[in-house]
mmCIF file of C-alpha atoms in Angstrom:
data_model
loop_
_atom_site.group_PDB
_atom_site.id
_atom_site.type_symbol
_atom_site.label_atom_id
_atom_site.label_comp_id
_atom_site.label_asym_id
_atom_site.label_seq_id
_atom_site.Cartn_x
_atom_site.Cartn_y
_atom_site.Cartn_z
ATOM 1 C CA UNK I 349 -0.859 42.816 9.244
ATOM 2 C CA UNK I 350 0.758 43.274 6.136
ATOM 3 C CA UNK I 351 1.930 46.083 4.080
ATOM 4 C CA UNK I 352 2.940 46.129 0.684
ATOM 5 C CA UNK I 353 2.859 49.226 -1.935
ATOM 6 C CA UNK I 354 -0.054 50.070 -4.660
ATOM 7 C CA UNK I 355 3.006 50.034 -7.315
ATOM 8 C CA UNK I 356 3.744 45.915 -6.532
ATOM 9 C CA UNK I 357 -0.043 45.170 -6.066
ATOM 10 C CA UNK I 358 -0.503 46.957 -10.205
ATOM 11 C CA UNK I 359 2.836 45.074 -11.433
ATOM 12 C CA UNK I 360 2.036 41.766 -10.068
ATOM 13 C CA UNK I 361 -1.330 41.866 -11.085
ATOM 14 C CA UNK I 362 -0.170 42.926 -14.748
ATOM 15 C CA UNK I 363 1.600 39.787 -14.775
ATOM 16 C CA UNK I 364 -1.697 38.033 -14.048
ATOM 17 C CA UNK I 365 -3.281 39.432 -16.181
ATOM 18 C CA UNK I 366 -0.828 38.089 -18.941
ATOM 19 C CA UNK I 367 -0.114 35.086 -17.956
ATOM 20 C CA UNK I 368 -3.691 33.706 -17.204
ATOM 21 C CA UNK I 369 -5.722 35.625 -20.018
ATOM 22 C CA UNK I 370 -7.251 32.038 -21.480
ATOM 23 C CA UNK I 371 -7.567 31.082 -17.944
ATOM 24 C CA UNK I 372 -11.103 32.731 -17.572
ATOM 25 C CA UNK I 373 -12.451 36.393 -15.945
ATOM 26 C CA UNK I 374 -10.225 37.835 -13.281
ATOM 27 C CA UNK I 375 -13.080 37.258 -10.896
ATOM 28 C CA UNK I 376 -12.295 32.926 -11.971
ATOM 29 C CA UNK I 377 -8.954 33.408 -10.627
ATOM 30 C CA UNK I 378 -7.561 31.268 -7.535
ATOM 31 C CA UNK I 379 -6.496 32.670 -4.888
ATOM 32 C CA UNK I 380 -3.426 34.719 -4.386
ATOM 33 C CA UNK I 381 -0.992 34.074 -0.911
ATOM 34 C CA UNK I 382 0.090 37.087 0.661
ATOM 35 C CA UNK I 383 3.126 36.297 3.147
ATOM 36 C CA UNK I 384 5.316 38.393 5.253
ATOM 37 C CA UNK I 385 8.507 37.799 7.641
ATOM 38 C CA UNK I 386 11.869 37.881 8.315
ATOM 39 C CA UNK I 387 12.692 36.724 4.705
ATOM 40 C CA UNK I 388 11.020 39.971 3.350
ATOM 41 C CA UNK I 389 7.499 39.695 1.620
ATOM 42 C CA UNK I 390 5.949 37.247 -1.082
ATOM 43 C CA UNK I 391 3.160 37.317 -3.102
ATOM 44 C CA UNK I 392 2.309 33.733 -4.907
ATOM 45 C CA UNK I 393 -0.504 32.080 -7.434
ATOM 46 C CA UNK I 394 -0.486 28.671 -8.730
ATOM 47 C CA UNK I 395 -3.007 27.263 -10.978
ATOM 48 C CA UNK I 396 -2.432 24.435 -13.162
ATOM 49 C CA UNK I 397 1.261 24.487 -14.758
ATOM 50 C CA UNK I 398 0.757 28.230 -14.576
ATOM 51 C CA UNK I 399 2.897 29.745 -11.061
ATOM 52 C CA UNK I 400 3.965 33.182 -10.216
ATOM 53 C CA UNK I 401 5.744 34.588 -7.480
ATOM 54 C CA UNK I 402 7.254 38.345 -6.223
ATOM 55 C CA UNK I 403 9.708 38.353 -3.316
ATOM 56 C CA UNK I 404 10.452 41.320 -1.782
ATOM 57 C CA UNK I 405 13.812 40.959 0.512
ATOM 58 C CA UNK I 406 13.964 42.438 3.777
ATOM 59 C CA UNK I 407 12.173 41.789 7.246
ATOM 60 C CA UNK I 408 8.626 42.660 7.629
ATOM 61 C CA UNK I 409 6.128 42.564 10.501
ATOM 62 C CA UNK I 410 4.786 38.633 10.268
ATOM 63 C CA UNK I 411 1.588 37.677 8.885
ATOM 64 C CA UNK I 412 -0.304 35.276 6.024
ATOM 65 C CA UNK I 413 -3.306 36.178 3.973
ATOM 66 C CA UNK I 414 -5.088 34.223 0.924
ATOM 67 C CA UNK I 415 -8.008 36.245 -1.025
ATOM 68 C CA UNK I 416 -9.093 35.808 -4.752
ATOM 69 C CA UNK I 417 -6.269 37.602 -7.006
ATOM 70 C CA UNK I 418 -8.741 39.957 -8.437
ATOM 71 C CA UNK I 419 -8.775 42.199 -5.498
ATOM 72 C CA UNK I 420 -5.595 43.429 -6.547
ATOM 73 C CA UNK I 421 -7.382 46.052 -9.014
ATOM 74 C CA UNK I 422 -8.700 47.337 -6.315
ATOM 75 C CA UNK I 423 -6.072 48.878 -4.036
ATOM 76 C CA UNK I 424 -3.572 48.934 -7.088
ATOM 77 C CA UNK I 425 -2.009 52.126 -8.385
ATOM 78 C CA UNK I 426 1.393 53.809 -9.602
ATOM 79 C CA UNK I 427 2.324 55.488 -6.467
ATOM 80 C CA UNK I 428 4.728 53.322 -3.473
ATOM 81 C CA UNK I 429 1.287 54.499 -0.963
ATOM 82 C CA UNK I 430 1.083 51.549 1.307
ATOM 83 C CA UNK I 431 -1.816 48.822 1.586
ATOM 84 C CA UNK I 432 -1.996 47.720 5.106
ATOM 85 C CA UNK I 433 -4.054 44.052 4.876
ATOM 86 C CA UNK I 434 -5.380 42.814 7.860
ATOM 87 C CA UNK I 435 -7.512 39.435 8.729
ATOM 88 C CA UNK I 436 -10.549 40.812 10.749
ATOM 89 C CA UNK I 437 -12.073 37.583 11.295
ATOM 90 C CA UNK I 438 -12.668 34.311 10.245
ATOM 91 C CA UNK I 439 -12.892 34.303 6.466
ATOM 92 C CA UNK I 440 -12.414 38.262 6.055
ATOM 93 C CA UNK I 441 -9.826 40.160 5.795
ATOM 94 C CA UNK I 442 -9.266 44.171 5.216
ATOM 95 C CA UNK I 443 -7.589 46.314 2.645
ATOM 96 C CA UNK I 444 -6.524 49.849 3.965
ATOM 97 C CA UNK I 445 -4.674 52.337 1.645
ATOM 98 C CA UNK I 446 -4.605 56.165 0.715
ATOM 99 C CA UNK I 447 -5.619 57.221 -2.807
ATOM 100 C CA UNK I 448 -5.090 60.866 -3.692
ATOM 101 C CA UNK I 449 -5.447 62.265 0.363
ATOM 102 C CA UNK I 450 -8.676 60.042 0.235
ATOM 103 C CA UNK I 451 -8.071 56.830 2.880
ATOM 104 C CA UNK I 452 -9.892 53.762 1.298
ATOM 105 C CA UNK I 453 -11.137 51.236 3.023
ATOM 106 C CA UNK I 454 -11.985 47.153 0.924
ATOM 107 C CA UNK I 455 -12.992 44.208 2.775
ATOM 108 C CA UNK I 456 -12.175 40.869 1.529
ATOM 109 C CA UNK I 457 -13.272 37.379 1.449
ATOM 110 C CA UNK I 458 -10.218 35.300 2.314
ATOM 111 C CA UNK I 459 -9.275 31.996 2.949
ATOM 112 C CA UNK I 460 -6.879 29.832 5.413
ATOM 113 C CA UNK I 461 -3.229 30.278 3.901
ATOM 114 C CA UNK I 462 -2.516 26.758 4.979
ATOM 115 C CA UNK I 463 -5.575 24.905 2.715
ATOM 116 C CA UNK I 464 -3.588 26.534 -0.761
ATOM 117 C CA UNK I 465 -1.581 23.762 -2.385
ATOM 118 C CA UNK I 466 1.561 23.851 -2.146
ATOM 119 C CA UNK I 467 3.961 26.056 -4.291
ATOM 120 C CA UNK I 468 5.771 24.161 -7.057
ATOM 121 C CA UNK I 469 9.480 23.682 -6.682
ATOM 122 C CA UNK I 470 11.729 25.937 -9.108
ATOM 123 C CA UNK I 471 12.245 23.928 -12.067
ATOM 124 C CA UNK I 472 14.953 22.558 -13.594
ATOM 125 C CA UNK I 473 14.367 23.563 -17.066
ATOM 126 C CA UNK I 474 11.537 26.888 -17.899
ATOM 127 C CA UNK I 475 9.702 26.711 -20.949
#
C-alpha cells in the first residue's frame, strides 16, 4: 500500500497539467509510477523528452503502482488527508481517501510498474 497526501496528488498533477498541455486530453496521458520505500516516496511520468518527478524523503511502507496520470483529479485536494492506494488484483488497483468526513472510495486500472520505460538520467544541461 501506499499513502501519499491529496495536497502532493493536486501539485503534481498541476505540473502535468503545464507541462503536457499540447500533449493531448488528460485522459491521453501515460501512465504515472507511484513508488514507495526506504528512500521516502516518488511519483514519476515520462513521455517523449517531457519527464517529471516528486520525491518525498523519508521511509515509507514498500510498494509500486502504475495507473494513467489522470486519476490524480480524482483523489486530489488542498488538505494533507491521506490517499491510501492499494493493488487489488491483477490490473486494478484502489484509491481510498477522506473528503470533507465523507470516505471515498476510486478503483483504478493499473499496469505492471516494471513494463514503464525506464526513467531518464538527470541531465547534464536543462533547457
Amino acid at each position: 500500500m501506499i499513502e501519499l497526501t491529496r495536497s502532493i496528488a493536486r501539485a503534481y498533477r498541476a505540473v502535468l497539467r503545464r507541462s503536457l498541455m499540447e500533449q493531448g486530453r488528460p485522459r491521453d496521458w501515460p501512465l504515472l509510477l507511484c513508488a514507495a520505500g526506504d528512500g521516502g516516496l516518488t511519483l514519476q511520468f515520462a513521455r517523449g523528452e517531457t519527464a517529471l518527478q516528486f520525491h518525498l524523503p523519508g521511509p515509507r511502507a514498500p510498494g509500486r503502482m502504475a495507473f494513467r496520470a489522470h486519476a490524480l483529479a480524482e483523489f486530489e485536494g488542498r488538505a494533507d488527508a491521506p490517499v491510501l492506494l492499494e493493488q487489488t488484483a491483477e490490473g486494478r488497483a484502489r484509491a481510498r481517501w477522506d473528503d470533507a468526513g465523507v470516505p471515498r472510495v476510486l478503483d483504478l486500472d493499473a499496469a505492471a510498474p516494471d513494463g514503464l520505460p525506464a526513467f531518464p538520467e538527470t541531465p547534464a544541461v536543462f533547457t
